[in-house]
mmCIF file of C-alpha atoms in Angstrom:
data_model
loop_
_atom_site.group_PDB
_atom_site.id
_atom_site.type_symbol
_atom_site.label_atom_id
_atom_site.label_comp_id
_atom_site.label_asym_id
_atom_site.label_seq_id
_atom_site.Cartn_x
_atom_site.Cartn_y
_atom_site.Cartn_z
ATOM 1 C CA UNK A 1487 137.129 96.332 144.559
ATOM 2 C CA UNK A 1488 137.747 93.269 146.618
ATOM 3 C CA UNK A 1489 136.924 90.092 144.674
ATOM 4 C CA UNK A 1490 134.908 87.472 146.325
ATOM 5 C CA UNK A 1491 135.161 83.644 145.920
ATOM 6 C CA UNK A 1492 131.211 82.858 146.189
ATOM 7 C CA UNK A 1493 130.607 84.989 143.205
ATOM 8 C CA UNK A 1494 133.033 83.679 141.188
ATOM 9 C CA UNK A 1495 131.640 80.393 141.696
ATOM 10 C CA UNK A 1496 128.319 81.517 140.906
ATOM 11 C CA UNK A 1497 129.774 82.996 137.365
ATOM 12 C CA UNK A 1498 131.636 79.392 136.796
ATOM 13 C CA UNK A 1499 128.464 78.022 137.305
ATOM 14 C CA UNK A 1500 125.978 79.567 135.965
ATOM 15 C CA UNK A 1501 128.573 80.612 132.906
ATOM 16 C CA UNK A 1502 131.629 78.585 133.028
ATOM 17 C CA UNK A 1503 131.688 78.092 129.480
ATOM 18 C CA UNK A 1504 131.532 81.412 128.255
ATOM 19 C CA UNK A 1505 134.078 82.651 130.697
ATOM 20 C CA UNK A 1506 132.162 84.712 133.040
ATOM 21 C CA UNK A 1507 134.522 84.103 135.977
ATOM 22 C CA UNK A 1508 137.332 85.091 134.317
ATOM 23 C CA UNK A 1509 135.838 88.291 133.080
ATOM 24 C CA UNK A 1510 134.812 89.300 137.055
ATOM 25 C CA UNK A 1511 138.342 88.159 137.724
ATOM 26 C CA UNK A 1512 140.207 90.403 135.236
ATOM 27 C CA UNK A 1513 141.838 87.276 133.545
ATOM 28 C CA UNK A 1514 140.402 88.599 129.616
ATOM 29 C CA UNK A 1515 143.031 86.446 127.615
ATOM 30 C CA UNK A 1516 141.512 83.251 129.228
ATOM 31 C CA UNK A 1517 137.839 84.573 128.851
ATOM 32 C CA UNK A 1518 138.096 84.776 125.333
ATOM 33 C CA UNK A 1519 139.781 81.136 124.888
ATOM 34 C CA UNK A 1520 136.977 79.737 127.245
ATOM 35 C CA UNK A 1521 134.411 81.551 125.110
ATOM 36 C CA UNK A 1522 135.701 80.537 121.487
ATOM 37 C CA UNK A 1523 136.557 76.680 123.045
ATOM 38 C CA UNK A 1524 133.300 76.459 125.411
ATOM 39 C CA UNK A 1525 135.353 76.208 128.133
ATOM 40 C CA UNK A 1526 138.233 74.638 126.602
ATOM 41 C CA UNK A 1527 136.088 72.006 125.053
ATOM 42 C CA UNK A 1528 134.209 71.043 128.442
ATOM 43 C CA UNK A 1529 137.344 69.843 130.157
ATOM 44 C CA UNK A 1530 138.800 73.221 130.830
ATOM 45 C CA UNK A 1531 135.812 74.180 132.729
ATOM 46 C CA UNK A 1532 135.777 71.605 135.339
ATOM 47 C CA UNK A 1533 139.557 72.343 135.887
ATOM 48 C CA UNK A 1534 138.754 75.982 136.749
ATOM 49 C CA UNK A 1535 136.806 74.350 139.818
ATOM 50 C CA UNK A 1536 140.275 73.577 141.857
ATOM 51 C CA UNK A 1537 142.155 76.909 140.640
ATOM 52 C CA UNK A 1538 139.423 79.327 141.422
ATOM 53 C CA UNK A 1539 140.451 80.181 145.072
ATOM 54 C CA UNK A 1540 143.655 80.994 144.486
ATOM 55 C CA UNK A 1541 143.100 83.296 141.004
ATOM 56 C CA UNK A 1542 140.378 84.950 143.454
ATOM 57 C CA UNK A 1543 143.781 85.821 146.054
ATOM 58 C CA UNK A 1544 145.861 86.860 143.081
ATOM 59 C CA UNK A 1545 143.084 89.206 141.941
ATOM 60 C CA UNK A 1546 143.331 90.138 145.182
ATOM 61 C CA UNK A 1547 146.707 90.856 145.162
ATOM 62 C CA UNK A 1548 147.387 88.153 147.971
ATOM 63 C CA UNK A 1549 150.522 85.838 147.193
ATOM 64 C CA UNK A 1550 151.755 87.282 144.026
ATOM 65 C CA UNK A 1551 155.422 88.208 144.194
ATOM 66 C CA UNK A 1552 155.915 91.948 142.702
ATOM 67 C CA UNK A 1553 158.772 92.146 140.477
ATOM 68 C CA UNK A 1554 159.181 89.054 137.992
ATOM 69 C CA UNK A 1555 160.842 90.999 135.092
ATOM 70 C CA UNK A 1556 164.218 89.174 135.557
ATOM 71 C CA UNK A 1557 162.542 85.479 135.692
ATOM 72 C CA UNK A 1558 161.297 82.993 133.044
ATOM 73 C CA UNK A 1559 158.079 81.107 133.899
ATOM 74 C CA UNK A 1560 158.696 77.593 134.498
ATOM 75 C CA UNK A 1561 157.851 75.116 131.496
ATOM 76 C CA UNK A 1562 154.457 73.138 131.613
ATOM 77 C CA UNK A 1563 153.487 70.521 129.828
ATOM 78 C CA UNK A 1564 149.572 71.759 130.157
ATOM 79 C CA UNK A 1565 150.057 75.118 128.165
ATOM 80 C CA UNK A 1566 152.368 73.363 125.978
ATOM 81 C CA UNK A 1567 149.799 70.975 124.715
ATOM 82 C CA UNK A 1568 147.311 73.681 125.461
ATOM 83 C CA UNK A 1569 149.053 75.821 122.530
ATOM 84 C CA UNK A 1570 149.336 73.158 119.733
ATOM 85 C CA UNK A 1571 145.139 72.009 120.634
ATOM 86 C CA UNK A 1572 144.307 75.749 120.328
ATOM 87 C CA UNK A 1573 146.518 76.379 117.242
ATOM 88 C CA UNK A 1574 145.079 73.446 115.566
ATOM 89 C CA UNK A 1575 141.688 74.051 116.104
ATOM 90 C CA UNK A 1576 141.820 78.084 114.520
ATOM 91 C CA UNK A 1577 144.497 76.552 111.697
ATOM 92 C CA UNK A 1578 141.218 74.474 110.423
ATOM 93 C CA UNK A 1579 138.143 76.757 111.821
ATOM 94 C CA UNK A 1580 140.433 79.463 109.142
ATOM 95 C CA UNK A 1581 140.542 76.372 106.827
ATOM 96 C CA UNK A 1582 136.724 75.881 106.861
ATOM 97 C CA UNK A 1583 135.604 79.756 107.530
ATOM 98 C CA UNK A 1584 137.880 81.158 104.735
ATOM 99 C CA UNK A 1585 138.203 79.210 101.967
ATOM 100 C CA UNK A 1586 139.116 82.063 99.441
ATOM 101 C CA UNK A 1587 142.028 82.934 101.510
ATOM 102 C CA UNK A 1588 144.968 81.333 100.051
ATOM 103 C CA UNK A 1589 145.852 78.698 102.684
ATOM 104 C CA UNK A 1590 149.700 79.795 103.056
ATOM 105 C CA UNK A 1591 148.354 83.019 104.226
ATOM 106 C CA UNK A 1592 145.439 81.763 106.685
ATOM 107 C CA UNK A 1593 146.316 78.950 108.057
ATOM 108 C CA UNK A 1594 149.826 80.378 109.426
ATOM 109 C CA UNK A 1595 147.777 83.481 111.052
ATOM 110 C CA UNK A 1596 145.143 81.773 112.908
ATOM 111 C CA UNK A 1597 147.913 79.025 113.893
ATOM 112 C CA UNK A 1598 149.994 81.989 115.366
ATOM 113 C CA UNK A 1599 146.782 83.869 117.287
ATOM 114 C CA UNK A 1600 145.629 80.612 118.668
ATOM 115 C CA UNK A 1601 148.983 79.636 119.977
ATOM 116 C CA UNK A 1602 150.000 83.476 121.263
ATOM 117 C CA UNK A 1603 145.814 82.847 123.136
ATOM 118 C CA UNK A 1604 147.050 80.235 124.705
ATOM 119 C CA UNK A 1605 150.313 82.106 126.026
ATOM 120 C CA UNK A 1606 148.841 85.399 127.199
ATOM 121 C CA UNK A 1607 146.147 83.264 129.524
ATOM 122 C CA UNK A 1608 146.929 84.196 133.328
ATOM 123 C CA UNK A 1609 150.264 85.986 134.243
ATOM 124 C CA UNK A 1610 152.605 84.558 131.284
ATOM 125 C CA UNK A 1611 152.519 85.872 127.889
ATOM 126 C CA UNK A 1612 155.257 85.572 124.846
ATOM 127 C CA UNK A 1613 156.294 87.477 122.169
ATOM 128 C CA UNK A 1614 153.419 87.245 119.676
ATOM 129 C CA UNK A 1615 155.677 88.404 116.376
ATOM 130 C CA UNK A 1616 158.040 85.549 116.756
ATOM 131 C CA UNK A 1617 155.445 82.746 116.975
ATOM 132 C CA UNK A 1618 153.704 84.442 113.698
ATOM 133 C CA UNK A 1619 157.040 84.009 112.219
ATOM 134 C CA UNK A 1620 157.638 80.729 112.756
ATOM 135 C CA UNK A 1621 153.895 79.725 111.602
ATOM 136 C CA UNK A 1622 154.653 81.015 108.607
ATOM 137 C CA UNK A 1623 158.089 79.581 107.906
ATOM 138 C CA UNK A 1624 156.552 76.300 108.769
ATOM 139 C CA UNK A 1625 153.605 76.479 106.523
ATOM 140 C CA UNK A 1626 155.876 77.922 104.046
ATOM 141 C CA UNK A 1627 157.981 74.152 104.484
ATOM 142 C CA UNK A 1628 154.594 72.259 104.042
ATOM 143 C CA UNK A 1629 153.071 74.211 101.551
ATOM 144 C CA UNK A 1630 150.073 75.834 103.116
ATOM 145 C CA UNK A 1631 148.151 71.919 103.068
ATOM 146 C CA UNK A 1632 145.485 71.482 105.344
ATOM 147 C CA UNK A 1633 147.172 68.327 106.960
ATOM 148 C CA UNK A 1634 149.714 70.668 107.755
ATOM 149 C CA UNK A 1635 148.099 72.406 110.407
ATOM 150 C CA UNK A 1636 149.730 69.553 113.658
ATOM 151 C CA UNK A 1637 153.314 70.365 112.617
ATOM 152 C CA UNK A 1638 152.480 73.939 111.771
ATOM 153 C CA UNK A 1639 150.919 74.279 115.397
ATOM 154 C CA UNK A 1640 153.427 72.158 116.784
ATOM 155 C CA UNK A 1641 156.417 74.894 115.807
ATOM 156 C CA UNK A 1642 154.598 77.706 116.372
ATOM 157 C CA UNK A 1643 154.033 76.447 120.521
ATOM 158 C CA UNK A 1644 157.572 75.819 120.690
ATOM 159 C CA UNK A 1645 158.404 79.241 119.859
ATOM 160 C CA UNK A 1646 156.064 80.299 122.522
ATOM 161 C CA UNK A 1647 157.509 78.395 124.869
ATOM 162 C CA UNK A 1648 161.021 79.747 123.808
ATOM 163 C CA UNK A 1649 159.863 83.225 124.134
ATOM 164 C CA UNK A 1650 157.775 83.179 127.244
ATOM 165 C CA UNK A 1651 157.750 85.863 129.855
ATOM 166 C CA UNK A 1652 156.139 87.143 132.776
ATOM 167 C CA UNK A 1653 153.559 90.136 131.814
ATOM 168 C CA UNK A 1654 153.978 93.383 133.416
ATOM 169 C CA UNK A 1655 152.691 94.247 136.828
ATOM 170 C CA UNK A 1656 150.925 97.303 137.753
ATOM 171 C CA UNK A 1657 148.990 97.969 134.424
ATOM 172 C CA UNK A 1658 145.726 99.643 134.793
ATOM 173 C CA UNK A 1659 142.923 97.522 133.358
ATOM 174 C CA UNK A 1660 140.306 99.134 131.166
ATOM 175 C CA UNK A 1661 136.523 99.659 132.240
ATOM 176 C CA UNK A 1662 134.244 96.408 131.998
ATOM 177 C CA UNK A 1663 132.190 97.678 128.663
ATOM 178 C CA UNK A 1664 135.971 98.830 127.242
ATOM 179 C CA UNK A 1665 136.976 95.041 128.244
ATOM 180 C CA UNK A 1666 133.686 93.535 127.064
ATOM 181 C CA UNK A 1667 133.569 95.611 123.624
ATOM 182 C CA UNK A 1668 136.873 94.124 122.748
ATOM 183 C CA UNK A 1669 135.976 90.587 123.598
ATOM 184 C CA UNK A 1670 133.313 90.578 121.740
ATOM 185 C CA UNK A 1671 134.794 92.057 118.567
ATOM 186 C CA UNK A 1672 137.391 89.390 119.014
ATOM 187 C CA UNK A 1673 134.271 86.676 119.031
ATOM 188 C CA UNK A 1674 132.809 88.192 116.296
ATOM 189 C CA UNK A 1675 136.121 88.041 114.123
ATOM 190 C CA UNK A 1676 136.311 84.095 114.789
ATOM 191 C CA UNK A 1677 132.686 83.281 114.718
ATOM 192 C CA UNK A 1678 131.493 85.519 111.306
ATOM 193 C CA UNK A 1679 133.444 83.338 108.536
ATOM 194 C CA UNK A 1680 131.982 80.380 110.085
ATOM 195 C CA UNK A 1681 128.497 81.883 110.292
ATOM 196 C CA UNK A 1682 128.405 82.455 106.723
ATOM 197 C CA UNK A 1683 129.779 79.361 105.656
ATOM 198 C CA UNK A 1684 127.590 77.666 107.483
ATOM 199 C CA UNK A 1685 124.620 79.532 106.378
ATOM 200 C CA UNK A 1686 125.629 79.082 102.781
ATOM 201 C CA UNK A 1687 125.377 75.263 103.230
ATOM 202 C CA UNK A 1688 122.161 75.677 105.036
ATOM 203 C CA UNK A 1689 120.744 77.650 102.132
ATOM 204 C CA UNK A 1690 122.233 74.621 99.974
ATOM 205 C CA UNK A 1691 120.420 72.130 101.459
ATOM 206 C CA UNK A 1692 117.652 73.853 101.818
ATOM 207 C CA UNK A 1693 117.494 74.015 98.024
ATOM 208 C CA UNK A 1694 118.046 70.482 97.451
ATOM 209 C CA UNK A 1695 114.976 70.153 100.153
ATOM 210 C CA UNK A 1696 112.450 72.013 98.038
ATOM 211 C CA UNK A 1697 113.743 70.481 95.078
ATOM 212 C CA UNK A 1698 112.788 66.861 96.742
ATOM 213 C CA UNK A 1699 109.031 66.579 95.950
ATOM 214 C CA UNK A 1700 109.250 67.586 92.134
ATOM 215 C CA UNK A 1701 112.147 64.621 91.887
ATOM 216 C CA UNK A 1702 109.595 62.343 93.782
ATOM 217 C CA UNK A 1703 106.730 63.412 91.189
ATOM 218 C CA UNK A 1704 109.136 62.416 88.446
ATOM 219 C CA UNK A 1705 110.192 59.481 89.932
ATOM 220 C CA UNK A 1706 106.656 58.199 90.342
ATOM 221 C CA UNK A 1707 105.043 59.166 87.081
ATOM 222 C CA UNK A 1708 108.701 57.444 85.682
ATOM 223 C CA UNK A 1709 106.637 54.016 85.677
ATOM 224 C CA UNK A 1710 103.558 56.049 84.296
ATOM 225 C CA UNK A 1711 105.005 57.601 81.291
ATOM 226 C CA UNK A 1712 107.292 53.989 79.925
ATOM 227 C CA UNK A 1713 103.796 51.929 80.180
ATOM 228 C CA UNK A 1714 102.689 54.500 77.643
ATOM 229 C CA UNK A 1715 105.690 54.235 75.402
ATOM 230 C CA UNK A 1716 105.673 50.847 75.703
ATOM 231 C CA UNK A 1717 101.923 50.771 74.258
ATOM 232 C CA UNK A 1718 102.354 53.589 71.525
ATOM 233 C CA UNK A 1719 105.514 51.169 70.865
ATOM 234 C CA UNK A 1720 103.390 48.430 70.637
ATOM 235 C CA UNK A 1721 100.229 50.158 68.829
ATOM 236 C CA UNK A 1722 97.642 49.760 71.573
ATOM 237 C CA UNK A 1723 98.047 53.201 71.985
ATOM 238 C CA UNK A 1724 98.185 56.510 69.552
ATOM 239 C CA UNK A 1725 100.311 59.278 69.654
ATOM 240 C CA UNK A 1726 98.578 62.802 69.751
ATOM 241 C CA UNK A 1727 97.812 64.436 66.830
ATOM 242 C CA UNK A 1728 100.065 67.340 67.897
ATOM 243 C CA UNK A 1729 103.093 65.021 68.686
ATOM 244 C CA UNK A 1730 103.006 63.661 65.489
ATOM 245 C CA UNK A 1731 103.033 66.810 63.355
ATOM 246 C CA UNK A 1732 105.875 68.014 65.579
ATOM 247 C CA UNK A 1733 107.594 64.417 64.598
ATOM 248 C CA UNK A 1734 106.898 64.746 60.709
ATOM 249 C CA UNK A 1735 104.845 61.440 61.089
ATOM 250 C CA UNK A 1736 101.602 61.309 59.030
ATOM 251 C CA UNK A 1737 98.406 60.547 61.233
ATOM 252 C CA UNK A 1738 97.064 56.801 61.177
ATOM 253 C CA UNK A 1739 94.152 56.171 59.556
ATOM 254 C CA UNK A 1740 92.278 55.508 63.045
ATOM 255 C CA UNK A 1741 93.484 58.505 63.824
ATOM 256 C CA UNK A 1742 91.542 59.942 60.948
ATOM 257 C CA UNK A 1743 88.545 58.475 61.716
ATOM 258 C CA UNK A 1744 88.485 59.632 64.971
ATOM 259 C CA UNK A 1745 88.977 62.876 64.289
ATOM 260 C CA UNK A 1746 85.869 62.556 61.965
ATOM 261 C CA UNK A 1747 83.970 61.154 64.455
ATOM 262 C CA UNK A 1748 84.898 64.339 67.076
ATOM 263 C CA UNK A 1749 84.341 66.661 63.964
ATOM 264 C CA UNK A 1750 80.377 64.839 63.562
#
């Protein structure tokens, strides 16, 4: 089916973010950045605005050459920089989502899928095992730290870029709930870690919230409790009866007579 510009800008603009034009438009690799970035952090989103008419003709099938296999895409700066953003931001989303991974494991494989995203978006793609490779070789060199994650990022986009290809033309593309199953098992892999690490700090603070107003009770009957001290301390006050057995202190005398007076 035909694909027609005016809907496509009513999907960037009614869910740019999120990727809805590039579901409609077949382009699933760059729906699932947009919807894991928000639309590339913002930016990416009001870039789409220029490039929609002609990914509308290439859906179409209008002013794509048919046989690439032979060619290497040209090198651009964008997707280059595009790759080590991406790769960063997974290397410390594992970092914060997965901290009981061991760090030389983690880091390295989010690194590698954000950076192989980044190359399969549109018509280019590269080979996904080699950039995994060098993630881990480079982690491997820096130890798994999280500071690590730039130079980590930074080799594993190089490799991309040393290993990208054209993809194959004239592969059938699955049905739309096929294509929207899989995207969303994809979000769901990225965004559950972070869920529950977030909602174990919200259950944190949460507890140091309801602990608040017994601190503020003891903080205010603080002032309360050393003016008493201070006059049992100074004898214009008595100790109970019951604290001072507990003590091994005999009972004042006034005490004495004051407990004959309650006893008459």
């Amino acid at each position: 089916m035909a694909k027609r510009l005016l809907v496509a800008y009513g999907l960037w603009a009614l869910g740019g973010p999120l990727g809805l034009h590039h579901i409609y438009l077949g382009r699933d690799s760059h729906a699932l950045l947009w919807m894991l970035t928000l639309g590339g952090f913002g930016g990416g989103w009001l870039w789409d605005f220029w490039h929609l008419p002609g990914w509308v003709a290439a859906a179409n099938g209008a002013g794509v050459p048919r046989d690439r296999s032979g060619s290497v895409p040209a090198l651009s700066p964008l997707r280059l920089a595009g790759q080590v953003t991406v790769g960063m931001y997974f290397g410390l989303a594992a970092a914060l989502g997965l901290p009981w991974v061991p760090m030389l494991l983690a880091q390295p494989l989010a690194v590698g899928l954000g950076v192989q995203l980044v190359s399969s978006v549109g018509d280019q793609t590269a080979e996904a095992p080699g950039i995994l490779a060098t993630a881990f070789l480079a982690s491997l060199l820096f130890q798994g730290r999280v500071l690590a994650v730039l130079p980590v990022s930074l080799a594993a986009s190089i490799a991309a870029q040393r290993h990208r290809r054209y993809k194959p033309r004239g592969m059938p593309q699955a049905r739309l709930a096929v294509r929207l199953y899989h995207l969303g098992l994809a979000c769901l892999a990225f965004a559950a870690p972070l869920a529950c690490r977030g909602l174990g700090g919200a259950a944190r603070v949460l507890g140091t919230l309801l602990a608040l107003p017994r601190a503020a009770a003891e903080l205010l009957l603080l002032p309360l409790r050393a003016g008493w001290l201070l006059a049992e301390i100074l004898g214009f006050a008595s100790s109970s009866p019951a604290r001072d057995g507990s003590a091994g202190v005999e009972p004042s005398s006034w005490s004495k007579r004051q407990q004959r007076a309650y006893e008459v």
